Amino acid sequence: MKKTMMVPAIALLLLASVAARAGAADAPPCGEELKRQQETIATLEKEKTALAERLRAMECLPAISSTELMAKNYRQLQELAKNTRAQRQSMAEFEGFVRWMSGSLSGYEKYIQAGSVLAGFARVLPIPYAGQASVLTKFVSQGVLSLNATSASIARYLGTSQKFLARVDAIDPIKGPTAAQLADAARFADSDFLREMTDVQERLRSAAEITSSTLSFLEAVRHYAGNSDEYWARTKAFITRADAAKADKGYLTTSIEGLRNRAEGFNGRLRLFEETAKKDLPLVKNLVAYDDLLREMETKVARK
């Protein structure tokens, strides 16, 4: 019984011993394994050093050359000039409308004076502080002043935008721009040009609001006058004999339709102007940013 149990045990020990020797024979000696590990570490260290040197080289050299950056900036400048030329074409129409509206508003003052003394009519006026005669008169005078300021703003924008376009046109498209030309155009666009463009945009919006208020007022007049002869009786006290023919309802209707049609055209052109103005702002900021990058690159090159 003991013999039969010892035989398997001895056999297992022998098998384990053979397996251990076989494993020892297959595994490399400790010295060789250590040598291989050292060689691997040395290779990795070399690769790490090479990558570090490449990174330092990339940090010293720009990803884009100054020539490429100047070309990119010139394209931005040309796009801004294209938008500016389109805006300038609308300015003549804006100026014509503003002048016409200024003269028309002065003519409408008679109707405002007539309406301001009617208590019933004053309650339906659409403009602020309706029912107060003094304020209604100020609405006309202040409106005319605002429209005159708009005309002056248009003139300033035309002058400033022409100076900007002159800077762009002075660049030889074959030779390409110089850094000085790009810097001058970028700084001018970011200061004088952007300031005048923003100002004329705000003035044109104000002109649109005045036109809308005037149109609403005249429509209120027509609605009220259609139900009462009191307004026309009052109106005659504020007009001269030469203007008597203008005091009829047909003239008022014609004035409203004419103002509405011209206002729609003005507002449509104003929307187009504002769309291009939205595109101009990032273009101007890009010009300045690219110019700053060019200055940095020139400074780094000069230090080497």
PDB file of C-alpha atoms in Angstrom:
ATOM      1  CA  MET A   1       0.000   0.000   0.000  1.00  0.00           C
ATOM      2  CA  LYS A   2       2.791   2.344   0.931  1.00  0.00           C
ATOM      3  CA  LYS A   3       4.787   1.327  -2.185  1.00  0.00           C
ATOM      4  CA  THR A   4       1.893   2.047  -4.526  1.00  0.00           C
ATOM      5  CA  MET A   5       1.425   5.533  -2.990  1.00  0.00           C
ATOM      6  CA  MET A   6       5.150   6.422  -3.099  1.00  0.00           C
ATOM      7  CA  VAL A   7       5.591   5.562  -6.815  1.00  0.00           C
ATOM      8  CA  PRO A   8       3.233   8.252  -8.091  1.00  0.00           C
ATOM      9  CA  ALA A   9       4.766  10.748  -5.700  1.00  0.00           C
ATOM     10  CA  ILE A  10       8.280  10.019  -6.921  1.00  0.00           C
ATOM     11  CA  ALA A  11       7.092  10.230 -10.509  1.00  0.00           C
ATOM     12  CA  LEU A  12       5.598  13.639  -9.898  1.00  0.00           C
ATOM     13  CA  LEU A  13       8.819  14.878  -8.320  1.00  0.00           C
ATOM     14  CA  LEU A  14      10.830  13.618 -11.306  1.00  0.00           C
ATOM     15  CA  LEU A  15       8.488  15.304 -13.765  1.00  0.00           C
ATOM     16  CA  ALA A  16       8.708  18.588 -11.848  1.00  0.00           C
ATOM     17  CA  SER A  17      12.499  18.377 -11.850  1.00  0.00           C
ATOM     18  CA  VAL A  18      12.589  17.788 -15.621  1.00  0.00           C
ATOM     19  CA  ALA A  19      10.237  20.673 -16.250  1.00  0.00           C
ATOM     20  CA  ALA A  20      12.329  22.987 -14.096  1.00  0.00           C
ATOM     21  CA  ARG A  21      15.495  22.049 -15.984  1.00  0.00           C
ATOM     22  CA  ALA A  22      13.745  22.495 -19.306  1.00  0.00           C
ATOM     23  CA  GLY A  23      12.562  25.981 -18.276  1.00  0.00           C
ATOM     24  CA  ALA A  24      16.013  26.900 -17.105  1.00  0.00           C
ATOM     25  CA  ALA A  25      17.447  25.762 -20.413  1.00  0.00           C
ATOM     26  CA  ASP A  26      14.942  27.870 -22.410  1.00  0.00           C
ATOM     27  CA  ALA A  27      15.319  31.105 -20.336  1.00  0.00           C
ATOM     28  CA  PRO A  28      18.392  33.241 -21.080  1.00  0.00           C
ATOM     29  CA  PRO A  29      20.941  33.780 -18.351  1.00  0.00           C
ATOM     30  CA  CYS A  30      20.374  36.794 -16.042  1.00  0.00           C
ATOM     31  CA  GLY A  31      23.372  38.657 -17.498  1.00  0.00           C
ATOM     32  CA  GLU A  32      22.067  38.520 -21.064  1.00  0.00           C
ATOM     33  CA  GLU A  33      18.549  39.698 -20.017  1.00  0.00           C
ATOM     34  CA  LEU A  34      20.021  42.651 -18.150  1.00  0.00           C
ATOM     35  CA  LYS A  35      22.148  43.554 -21.173  1.00  0.00           C
ATOM     36  CA  ARG A  36      19.100  43.499 -23.456  1.00  0.00           C
ATOM     37  CA  GLN A  37      17.134  45.719 -21.101  1.00  0.00           C
ATOM     38  CA  GLN A  38      19.989  48.196 -20.945  1.00  0.00           C
ATOM     39  CA  GLU A  39      20.199  48.292 -24.751  1.00  0.00           C
ATOM     40  CA  THR A  40      16.438  48.883 -24.999  1.00  0.00           C
ATOM     41  CA  ILE A  41      16.585  51.723 -22.465  1.00  0.00           C
ATOM     42  CA  ALA A  42      19.499  53.292 -24.315  1.00  0.00           C
ATOM     43  CA  THR A  43      17.552  53.158 -27.607  1.00  0.00           C
ATOM     44  CA  LEU A  44      14.516  54.779 -25.990  1.00  0.00           C
ATOM     45  CA  GLU A  45      16.698  57.507 -24.484  1.00  0.00           C
ATOM     46  CA  LYS A  46      18.128  58.284 -27.938  1.00  0.00           C
ATOM     47  CA  GLU A  47      14.631  58.514 -29.442  1.00  0.00           C
ATOM     48  CA  LYS A  48      13.497  60.752 -26.597  1.00  0.00           C
ATOM     49  CA  THR A  49      16.463  63.076 -27.121  1.00  0.00           C
ATOM     50  CA  ALA A  50      15.793  63.233 -30.877  1.00  0.00           C
ATOM     51  CA  LEU A  51      12.105  64.090 -30.318  1.00  0.00           C
ATOM     52  CA  ALA A  52      13.015  66.804 -27.811  1.00  0.00           C
ATOM     53  CA  GLU A  53      15.392  68.372 -30.322  1.00  0.00           C
ATOM     54  CA  ARG A  54      12.694  68.325 -33.022  1.00  0.00           C
ATOM     55  CA  LEU A  55      10.192  69.982 -30.671  1.00  0.00           C
ATOM     56  CA  ARG A  56      12.672  72.726 -29.833  1.00  0.00           C
ATOM     57  CA  ALA A  57      13.295  73.276 -33.544  1.00  0.00           C
ATOM     58  CA  MET A  58       9.553  73.510 -34.236  1.00  0.00           C
ATOM     59  CA  GLU A  59       9.139  76.067 -31.449  1.00  0.00           C
ATOM     60  CA  CYS A  60      11.877  78.224 -32.924  1.00  0.00           C
ATOM     61  CA  LEU A  61      10.569  78.018 -36.493  1.00  0.00           C
ATOM     62  CA  PRO A  62       7.010  79.328 -37.285  1.00  0.00           C
ATOM     63  CA  ALA A  63       4.470  76.936 -38.768  1.00  0.00           C
ATOM     64  CA  ILE A  64       3.796  79.561 -41.473  1.00  0.00           C
ATOM     65  CA  SER A  65       6.349  81.764 -43.162  1.00  0.00           C
ATOM     66  CA  SER A  66       6.146  85.543 -43.110  1.00  0.00           C
ATOM     67  CA  THR A  67       5.562  85.553 -46.879  1.00  0.00           C
ATOM     68  CA  GLU A  68       2.585  83.222 -46.529  1.00  0.00           C
ATOM     69  CA  LEU A  69       1.210  85.274 -43.655  1.00  0.00           C
ATOM     70  CA  MET A  70       1.519  88.496 -45.665  1.00  0.00           C
ATOM     71  CA  ALA A  71      -0.299  86.891 -48.595  1.00  0.00           C
ATOM     72  CA  LYS A  72      -3.086  85.764 -46.287  1.00  0.00           C
ATOM     73  CA  ASN A  73      -3.352  89.246 -44.792  1.00  0.00           C
ATOM     74  CA  TYR A  74      -3.485  90.782 -48.268  1.00  0.00           C
ATOM     75  CA  ARG A  75      -6.435  88.542 -49.179  1.00  0.00           C
ATOM     76  CA  GLN A  76      -8.268  89.721 -46.050  1.00  0.00           C
ATOM     77  CA  LEU A  77      -7.505  93.319 -47.041  1.00  0.00           C
ATOM     78  CA  GLN A  78      -8.884  92.782 -50.548  1.00  0.00           C
ATOM     79  CA  GLU A  79     -12.097  91.277 -49.183  1.00  0.00           C
ATOM     80  CA  LEU A  80     -12.590  94.259 -46.880  1.00  0.00           C
ATOM     81  CA  ALA A  81     -11.989  96.618 -49.815  1.00  0.00           C
ATOM     82  CA  LYS A  82     -14.595  94.734 -51.876  1.00  0.00           C
ATOM     83  CA  ASN A  83     -17.200  95.171 -49.117  1.00  0.00           C
ATOM     84  CA  THR A  84     -16.284  98.837 -48.769  1.00  0.00           C
ATOM     85  CA  ARG A  85     -16.846  99.532 -52.466  1.00  0.00           C
ATOM     86  CA  ALA A  86     -20.280  97.924 -52.250  1.00  0.00           C
ATOM     87  CA  GLN A  87     -21.136 100.070 -49.218  1.00  0.00           C
ATOM     88  CA  ARG A  88     -20.020 103.233 -50.959  1.00  0.00           C
ATOM     89  CA  GLN A  89     -22.443 102.571 -53.818  1.00  0.00           C
ATOM     90  CA  SER A  90     -25.335 102.572 -51.334  1.00  0.00           C
ATOM     91  CA  MET A  91     -24.209 105.836 -49.723  1.00  0.00           C
ATOM     92  CA  ALA A  92     -25.405 107.969 -52.642  1.00  0.00           C
ATOM     93  CA  GLU A  93     -28.893 106.482 -52.295  1.00  0.00           C
ATOM     94  CA  PHE A  94     -28.804 106.919 -48.519  1.00  0.00           C
ATOM     95  CA  GLU A  95     -27.813 110.551 -48.918  1.00  0.00           C
ATOM     96  CA  GLY A  96     -30.613 111.189 -51.409  1.00  0.00           C
ATOM     97  CA  PHE A  97     -33.217 109.647 -49.129  1.00  0.00           C
ATOM     98  CA  VAL A  98     -31.999 111.484 -46.015  1.00  0.00           C
ATOM     99  CA  ARG A  99     -32.120 114.849 -47.794  1.00  0.00           C
ATOM    100  CA  TRP A 100     -35.589 114.117 -49.132  1.00  0.00           C
ATOM    101  CA  MET A 101     -36.801 112.968 -45.726  1.00  0.00           C
ATOM    102  CA  SER A 102     -35.415 116.076 -44.042  1.00  0.00           C
ATOM    103  CA  GLY A 103     -37.360 118.336 -46.424  1.00  0.00           C
ATOM    104  CA  SER A 104     -40.505 116.225 -46.151  1.00  0.00           C
ATOM    105  CA  LEU A 105     -40.401 116.215 -42.359  1.00  0.00           C
ATOM    106  CA  SER A 106     -40.343 120.002 -42.334  1.00  0.00           C
ATOM    107  CA  GLY A 107     -43.412 119.973 -44.588  1.00  0.00           C
ATOM    108  CA  TYR A 108     -45.236 117.558 -42.284  1.00  0.00           C
ATOM    109  CA  GLU A 109     -44.810 119.971 -39.381  1.00  0.00           C
ATOM    110  CA  LYS A 110     -48.038 121.746 -40.381  1.00  0.00           C
ATOM    111  CA  TYR A 111     -49.965 118.515 -39.941  1.00  0.00           C
ATOM    112  CA  ILE A 112     -48.290 117.913 -36.611  1.00  0.00           C
ATOM    113  CA  GLN A 113     -49.199 121.388 -35.389  1.00  0.00           C
ATOM    114  CA  ALA A 114     -52.794 120.886 -36.483  1.00  0.00           C
ATOM    115  CA  GLY A 115     -53.010 117.512 -34.786  1.00  0.00           C
ATOM    116  CA  SER A 116     -51.376 118.643 -31.562  1.00  0.00           C
ATOM    117  CA  VAL A 117     -54.348 120.868 -30.648  1.00  0.00           C
ATOM    118  CA  LEU A 118     -56.887 118.077 -31.022  1.00  0.00           C
ATOM    119  CA  ALA A 119     -57.372 116.228 -27.751  1.00  0.00           C
ATOM    120  CA  GLY A 120     -59.058 113.260 -29.387  1.00  0.00           C
ATOM    121  CA  PHE A 121     -56.386 112.941 -32.042  1.00  0.00           C
ATOM    122  CA  ALA A 122     -53.545 113.294 -29.544  1.00  0.00           C
ATOM    123  CA  ARG A 123     -54.566 110.081 -27.815  1.00  0.00           C
ATOM    124  CA  VAL A 124     -53.937 108.004 -30.944  1.00  0.00           C
ATOM    125  CA  LEU A 125     -50.568 109.478 -31.896  1.00  0.00           C
ATOM    126  CA  PRO A 126     -47.922 106.716 -32.235  1.00  0.00           C
ATOM    127  CA  ILE A 127     -44.893 108.848 -31.420  1.00  0.00           C
ATOM    128  CA  PRO A 128     -43.567 109.344 -27.855  1.00  0.00           C
ATOM    129  CA  TYR A 129     -45.260 111.882 -25.588  1.00  0.00           C
ATOM    130  CA  ALA A 130     -48.213 112.117 -27.946  1.00  0.00           C
ATOM    131  CA  GLY A 131     -50.638 114.901 -27.145  1.00  0.00           C
ATOM    132  CA  GLN A 132     -48.021 117.445 -26.095  1.00  0.00           C
ATOM    133  CA  ALA A 133     -47.772 120.215 -28.681  1.00  0.00           C
ATOM    134  CA  SER A 134     -44.311 121.372 -27.652  1.00  0.00           C
ATOM    135  CA  VAL A 135     -42.896 117.878 -27.812  1.00  0.00           C
ATOM    136  CA  LEU A 136     -44.491 117.257 -31.193  1.00  0.00           C
ATOM    137  CA  THR A 137     -42.825 120.381 -32.518  1.00  0.00           C
ATOM    138  CA  LYS A 138     -39.510 119.247 -31.047  1.00  0.00           C
ATOM    139  CA  PHE A 139     -39.973 115.908 -32.784  1.00  0.00           C
ATOM    140  CA  VAL A 140     -39.781 117.703 -36.127  1.00  0.00           C
ATOM    141  CA  SER A 141     -36.884 120.008 -35.221  1.00  0.00           C
ATOM    142  CA  GLN A 142     -34.865 117.250 -33.573  1.00  0.00           C
ATOM    143  CA  GLY A 143     -35.663 114.900 -36.426  1.00  0.00           C
ATOM    144  CA  VAL A 144     -34.352 117.401 -38.967  1.00  0.00           C
ATOM    145  CA  LEU A 145     -31.192 117.910 -36.889  1.00  0.00           C
ATOM    146  CA  SER A 146     -30.686 114.141 -36.665  1.00  0.00           C
ATOM    147  CA  LEU A 147     -31.133 113.729 -40.418  1.00  0.00           C
ATOM    148  CA  ASN A 148     -28.663 116.558 -41.072  1.00  0.00           C
ATOM    149  CA  ALA A 149     -26.182 114.802 -38.754  1.00  0.00           C
ATOM    150  CA  THR A 150     -26.730 111.633 -40.786  1.00  0.00           C
ATOM    151  CA  SER A 151     -25.828 113.506 -43.973  1.00  0.00           C
ATOM    152  CA  ALA A 152     -22.621 114.741 -42.329  1.00  0.00           C
ATOM    153  CA  SER A 153     -21.796 111.214 -41.153  1.00  0.00           C
ATOM    154  CA  ILE A 154     -22.286 109.854 -44.680  1.00  0.00           C
ATOM    155  CA  ALA A 155     -19.879 112.490 -46.015  1.00  0.00           C
ATOM    156  CA  ARG A 156     -17.254 111.567 -43.403  1.00  0.00           C
ATOM    157  CA  TYR A 157     -17.607 107.863 -44.169  1.00  0.00           C
ATOM    158  CA  LEU A 158     -17.184 108.486 -47.901  1.00  0.00           C
ATOM    159  CA  GLY A 159     -14.016 110.472 -47.247  1.00  0.00           C
ATOM    160  CA  THR A 160     -12.518 107.962 -44.799  1.00  0.00           C
ATOM    161  CA  SER A 161     -13.415 104.912 -46.870  1.00  0.00           C
ATOM    162  CA  GLN A 162     -11.797 106.535 -49.919  1.00  0.00           C
ATOM    163  CA  LYS A 163      -8.565 106.947 -47.945  1.00  0.00           C
ATOM    164  CA  PHE A 164      -8.709 103.276 -46.975  1.00  0.00           C
ATOM    165  CA  LEU A 165      -9.283 102.175 -50.585  1.00  0.00           C
ATOM    166  CA  ALA A 166      -6.387 104.374 -51.700  1.00  0.00           C
ATOM    167  CA  ARG A 167      -4.105 102.426 -49.364  1.00  0.00           C
ATOM    168  CA  VAL A 168      -5.292  99.130 -50.813  1.00  0.00           C
ATOM    169  CA  ASP A 169      -5.035 100.323 -54.427  1.00  0.00           C
ATOM    170  CA  ALA A 170      -1.465 101.520 -53.813  1.00  0.00           C
ATOM    171  CA  ILE A 171      -0.344  97.879 -53.364  1.00  0.00           C
ATOM    172  CA  ASP A 172       1.091  96.367 -56.547  1.00  0.00           C
ATOM    173  CA  PRO A 173      -0.848  93.108 -57.106  1.00  0.00           C
ATOM    174  CA  ILE A 174       2.078  91.606 -59.037  1.00  0.00           C
ATOM    175  CA  LYS A 175       4.868  92.470 -56.605  1.00  0.00           C
ATOM    176  CA  GLY A 176       2.618  91.925 -53.616  1.00  0.00           C
ATOM    177  CA  PRO A 177       2.357  94.023 -50.454  1.00  0.00           C
ATOM    178  CA  THR A 178       5.168  95.101 -48.198  1.00  0.00           C
ATOM    179  CA  ALA A 179       4.946  94.709 -44.437  1.00  0.00           C
ATOM    180  CA  ALA A 180       4.765  98.498 -44.080  1.00  0.00           C
ATOM    181  CA  GLN A 181       1.813  98.757 -46.498  1.00  0.00           C
ATOM    182  CA  LEU A 182      -0.106  96.023 -44.700  1.00  0.00           C
ATOM    183  CA  ALA A 183       0.585  97.566 -41.305  1.00  0.00           C
ATOM    184  CA  ASP A 184      -0.537 101.018 -42.436  1.00  0.00           C
ATOM    185  CA  ALA A 185      -3.765  99.705 -43.988  1.00  0.00           C
ATOM    186  CA  ALA A 186      -4.553  97.488 -40.984  1.00  0.00           C
ATOM    187  CA  ARG A 187      -4.062 100.272 -38.420  1.00  0.00           C
ATOM    188  CA  PHE A 188      -6.087 102.754 -40.482  1.00  0.00           C
ATOM    189  CA  ALA A 189      -8.921 100.228 -40.872  1.00  0.00           C
ATOM    190  CA  ASP A 190      -8.955  99.522 -37.134  1.00  0.00           C
ATOM    191  CA  SER A 191      -9.099 103.204 -36.187  1.00  0.00           C
ATOM    192  CA  ASP A 192     -10.533 105.821 -38.556  1.00  0.00           C
ATOM    193  CA  PHE A 193     -12.358 103.522 -40.967  1.00  0.00           C
ATOM    194  CA  LEU A 194     -14.028 101.341 -38.323  1.00  0.00           C
ATOM    195  CA  ARG A 195     -15.059 104.398 -36.296  1.00  0.00           C
ATOM    196  CA  GLU A 196     -16.725 106.141 -39.255  1.00  0.00           C
ATOM    197  CA  MET A 197     -18.399 102.947 -40.448  1.00  0.00           C
ATOM    198  CA  THR A 198     -19.917 102.358 -36.991  1.00  0.00           C
ATOM    199  CA  ASP A 199     -21.052 105.976 -36.731  1.00  0.00           C
ATOM    200  CA  VAL A 200     -22.786 106.039 -40.116  1.00  0.00           C
ATOM    201  CA  GLN A 201     -24.480 102.736 -39.331  1.00  0.00           C
ATOM    202  CA  GLU A 202     -25.939 104.174 -36.119  1.00  0.00           C
ATOM    203  CA  ARG A 203     -27.004 107.376 -37.895  1.00  0.00           C
ATOM    204  CA  LEU A 204     -28.761 105.430 -40.636  1.00  0.00           C
ATOM    205  CA  ARG A 205     -30.628 103.389 -38.022  1.00  0.00           C
ATOM    206  CA  SER A 206     -31.757 106.636 -36.423  1.00  0.00           C
ATOM    207  CA  ALA A 207     -32.982 107.897 -39.811  1.00  0.00           C
ATOM    208  CA  ALA A 208     -34.954 104.670 -40.234  1.00  0.00           C
ATOM    209  CA  GLU A 209     -36.595 105.177 -36.826  1.00  0.00           C
ATOM    210  CA  ILE A 210     -37.532 108.773 -37.649  1.00  0.00           C
ATOM    211  CA  THR A 211     -39.032 107.638 -40.942  1.00  0.00           C
ATOM    212  CA  SER A 212     -41.015 104.894 -39.218  1.00  0.00           C
ATOM    213  CA  SER A 213     -42.371 107.324 -36.597  1.00  0.00           C
ATOM    214  CA  THR A 214     -43.316 109.869 -39.271  1.00  0.00           C
ATOM    215  CA  LEU A 215     -45.095 107.229 -41.325  1.00  0.00           C
ATOM    216  CA  SER A 216     -47.018 106.031 -38.293  1.00  0.00           C
ATOM    217  CA  PHE A 217     -47.990 109.627 -37.497  1.00  0.00           C
ATOM    218  CA  LEU A 218     -49.312 110.306 -41.004  1.00  0.00           C
ATOM    219  CA  GLU A 219     -51.265 107.057 -41.013  1.00  0.00           C
ATOM    220  CA  ALA A 220     -52.809 108.062 -37.677  1.00  0.00           C
ATOM    221  CA  VAL A 221     -53.720 111.418 -39.196  1.00  0.00           C
ATOM    222  CA  ARG A 222     -55.412 109.743 -42.151  1.00  0.00           C
ATOM    223  CA  HIS A 223     -57.320 107.354 -39.897  1.00  0.00           C
ATOM    224  CA  TYR A 224     -58.515 110.138 -37.596  1.00  0.00           C
ATOM    225  CA  ALA A 225     -59.290 112.582 -40.389  1.00  0.00           C
ATOM    226  CA  GLY A 226     -61.362 109.971 -42.162  1.00  0.00           C
ATOM    227  CA  ASN A 227     -63.811 110.045 -39.265  1.00  0.00           C
ATOM    228  CA  SER A 228     -63.773 113.747 -38.439  1.00  0.00           C
ATOM    229  CA  ASP A 229     -63.772 117.075 -40.288  1.00  0.00           C
ATOM    230  CA  GLU A 230     -62.347 118.803 -37.217  1.00  0.00           C
ATOM    231  CA  TYR A 231     -58.780 117.989 -38.209  1.00  0.00           C
ATOM    232  CA  TRP A 232     -59.065 119.597 -41.626  1.00  0.00           C
ATOM    233  CA  ALA A 233     -60.649 122.684 -40.117  1.00  0.00           C
ATOM    234  CA  ARG A 234     -57.687 122.977 -37.769  1.00  0.00           C
ATOM    235  CA  THR A 235     -55.172 122.306 -40.541  1.00  0.00           C
ATOM    236  CA  LYS A 236     -56.288 125.313 -42.570  1.00  0.00           C
ATOM    237  CA  ALA A 237     -55.193 127.576 -39.731  1.00  0.00           C
ATOM    238  CA  PHE A 238     -51.596 126.385 -40.102  1.00  0.00           C
ATOM    239  CA  ILE A 239     -51.132 126.522 -43.878  1.00  0.00           C
ATOM    240  CA  THR A 240     -50.770 129.395 -46.302  1.00  0.00           C
ATOM    241  CA  ARG A 241     -52.962 129.963 -49.317  1.00  0.00           C
ATOM    242  CA  ALA A 242     -50.245 128.549 -51.547  1.00  0.00           C
ATOM    243  CA  ASP A 243     -50.385 125.336 -49.554  1.00  0.00           C
ATOM    244  CA  ALA A 244     -54.165 125.157 -49.481  1.00  0.00           C
ATOM    245  CA  ALA A 245     -54.281 122.628 -52.301  1.00  0.00           C
ATOM    246  CA  LYS A 246     -52.133 120.284 -50.239  1.00  0.00           C
ATOM    247  CA  ALA A 247     -54.593 120.122 -47.389  1.00  0.00           C
ATOM    248  CA  ASP A 248     -56.938 117.629 -48.966  1.00  0.00           C
ATOM    249  CA  LYS A 249     -57.147 113.964 -48.118  1.00  0.00           C
ATOM    250  CA  GLY A 250     -55.812 112.905 -51.518  1.00  0.00           C
ATOM    251  CA  TYR A 251     -52.533 114.706 -50.917  1.00  0.00           C
ATOM    252  CA  LEU A 252     -52.176 113.069 -47.529  1.00  0.00           C
ATOM    253  CA  THR A 253     -52.774 109.627 -49.011  1.00  0.00           C
ATOM    254  CA  THR A 254     -50.222 110.285 -51.735  1.00  0.00           C
ATOM    255  CA  SER A 255     -47.694 111.462 -49.146  1.00  0.00           C
ATOM    256  CA  ILE A 256     -48.171 108.311 -47.082  1.00  0.00           C
ATOM    257  CA  GLU A 257     -47.804 105.980 -50.051  1.00  0.00           C
ATOM    258  CA  GLY A 258     -44.733 107.812 -51.312  1.00  0.00           C
ATOM    259  CA  LEU A 259     -43.102 107.790 -47.892  1.00  0.00           C
ATOM    260  CA  ARG A 260     -43.873 104.108 -47.381  1.00  0.00           C
ATOM    261  CA  ASN A 261     -42.379 103.114 -50.742  1.00  0.00           C
ATOM    262  CA  ARG A 262     -39.219 105.124 -50.231  1.00  0.00           C
ATOM    263  CA  ALA A 263     -38.893 103.893 -46.646  1.00  0.00           C
ATOM    264  CA  GLU A 264     -39.095 100.263 -47.797  1.00  0.00           C
ATOM    265  CA  GLY A 265     -36.322 100.846 -50.311  1.00  0.00           C
ATOM    266  CA  PHE A 266     -34.201 102.632 -47.707  1.00  0.00           C
ATOM    267  CA  ASN A 267     -34.695  99.878 -45.105  1.00  0.00           C
ATOM    268  CA  GLY A 268     -33.815  97.185 -47.639  1.00  0.00           C
ATOM    269  CA  ARG A 269     -30.523  98.881 -48.517  1.00  0.00           C
ATOM    270  CA  LEU A 270     -29.836  99.466 -44.831  1.00  0.00           C
ATOM    271  CA  ARG A 271     -30.187  95.728 -44.121  1.00  0.00           C
ATOM    272  CA  LEU A 272     -27.663  94.948 -46.868  1.00  0.00           C
ATOM    273  CA  PHE A 273     -25.289  97.574 -45.468  1.00  0.00           C
ATOM    274  CA  GLU A 274     -25.529  96.077 -41.976  1.00  0.00           C
ATOM    275  CA  GLU A 275     -24.892  92.569 -43.334  1.00  0.00           C
ATOM    276  CA  THR A 276     -21.614  93.665 -44.915  1.00  0.00           C
ATOM    277  CA  ALA A 277     -20.739  95.677 -41.791  1.00  0.00           C
ATOM    278  CA  LYS A 278     -21.033  92.485 -39.716  1.00  0.00           C
ATOM    279  CA  LYS A 279     -18.525  90.813 -42.039  1.00  0.00           C
ATOM    280  CA  ASP A 280     -16.172  93.790 -41.901  1.00  0.00           C
ATOM    281  CA  LEU A 281     -15.565  93.724 -38.141  1.00  0.00           C
ATOM    282  CA  PRO A 282     -13.847  90.281 -38.019  1.00  0.00           C
ATOM    283  CA  LEU A 283     -11.915  91.155 -41.185  1.00  0.00           C
ATOM    284  CA  VAL A 284     -10.504  94.291 -39.544  1.00  0.00           C
ATOM    285  CA  LYS A 285      -9.592  92.369 -36.383  1.00  0.00           C
ATOM    286  CA  ASN A 286      -7.882  89.681 -38.490  1.00  0.00           C
ATOM    287  CA  LEU A 287      -5.825  92.341 -40.255  1.00  0.00           C
ATOM    288  CA  VAL A 288      -4.565  93.647 -36.934  1.00  0.00           C
ATOM    289  CA  ALA A 289      -3.910  90.150 -35.548  1.00  0.00           C
ATOM    290  CA  TYR A 290      -1.917  89.113 -38.641  1.00  0.00           C
ATOM    291  CA  ASP A 291       0.059  92.339 -38.512  1.00  0.00           C
ATOM    292  CA  ASP A 292       0.927  91.651 -34.855  1.00  0.00           C
ATOM    293  CA  LEU A 293       2.132  88.149 -35.799  1.00  0.00           C
ATOM    294  CA  LEU A 294       4.311  89.567 -38.562  1.00  0.00           C
ATOM    295  CA  ARG A 295       5.896  91.992 -36.103  1.00  0.00           C
ATOM    296  CA  GLU A 296       6.631  89.131 -33.684  1.00  0.00           C
ATOM    297  CA  MET A 297       8.209  87.026 -36.421  1.00  0.00           C
ATOM    298  CA  GLU A 298      10.389  89.949 -37.529  1.00  0.00           C
ATOM    299  CA  THR A 299      11.497  90.515 -33.922  1.00  0.00           C
ATOM    300  CA  LYS A 300      12.480  86.831 -33.474  1.00  0.00           C
ATOM    301  CA  VAL A 301      14.429  86.800 -36.727  1.00  0.00           C
ATOM    302  CA  ALA A 302      16.239  90.009 -35.752  1.00  0.00           C
ATOM    303  CA  ARG A 303      17.336  88.478 -32.423  1.00  0.00           C
ATOM    304  CA  LYS A 304      19.008  85.475 -34.094  1.00  0.00           C
TER     305      LYS A 304
END
